[in-house]
């Protein structure tokens, strides 16, 4: 089962970096991350 993580952001470069690091460290391999600025 594939799932999506949607991250809305606005002028939060440092927090976005931390968020993306946390999502890419997940054990589940079949997901996508969509960042909306």
Tab-separated table of C-alpha atoms in Angstrom:
chain	number	residue	atom	x	y	z
A	1	UNK	CA	0.000	0.000	0.000
A	2	UNK	CA	1.466	3.339	-1.057
A	3	UNK	CA	0.734	6.505	0.861
A	4	UNK	CA	1.534	10.202	0.570
A	5	UNK	CA	2.810	12.661	3.136
A	6	UNK	CA	1.745	16.222	2.334
A	7	UNK	CA	3.749	18.981	4.018
A	8	UNK	CA	2.390	22.537	3.740
A	9	UNK	CA	5.064	25.148	4.460
A	10	UNK	CA	5.790	28.847	4.137
A	11	UNK	CA	9.205	30.396	4.865
A	12	UNK	CA	10.271	27.554	7.174
A	13	UNK	CA	13.487	26.298	5.576
A	14	UNK	CA	15.020	24.977	8.809
A	15	UNK	CA	11.861	23.201	9.938
A	16	UNK	CA	11.319	21.760	6.474
A	17	UNK	CA	14.812	20.279	6.446
A	18	UNK	CA	14.137	18.584	9.792
A	19	UNK	CA	10.731	17.354	8.647
A	20	UNK	CA	12.095	15.858	5.426
A	21	UNK	CA	14.920	14.162	7.307
A	22	UNK	CA	12.388	12.566	9.656
A	23	UNK	CA	10.146	11.368	6.823
A	24	UNK	CA	12.988	9.863	4.791
A	25	UNK	CA	14.168	7.891	7.839
A	26	UNK	CA	10.919	5.891	7.960
A	27	UNK	CA	11.072	2.097	7.770
A	28	UNK	CA	8.147	1.830	5.362
A	29	UNK	CA	9.568	2.042	1.812
A	30	UNK	CA	6.521	2.835	-0.325
A	31	UNK	CA	5.597	6.465	0.224
A	32	UNK	CA	5.964	9.863	-1.387
A	33	UNK	CA	6.465	13.285	0.161
A	34	UNK	CA	4.707	16.275	-1.386
A	35	UNK	CA	5.854	19.706	-0.219
A	36	UNK	CA	3.472	22.599	-0.871
A	37	UNK	CA	4.859	26.098	-0.518
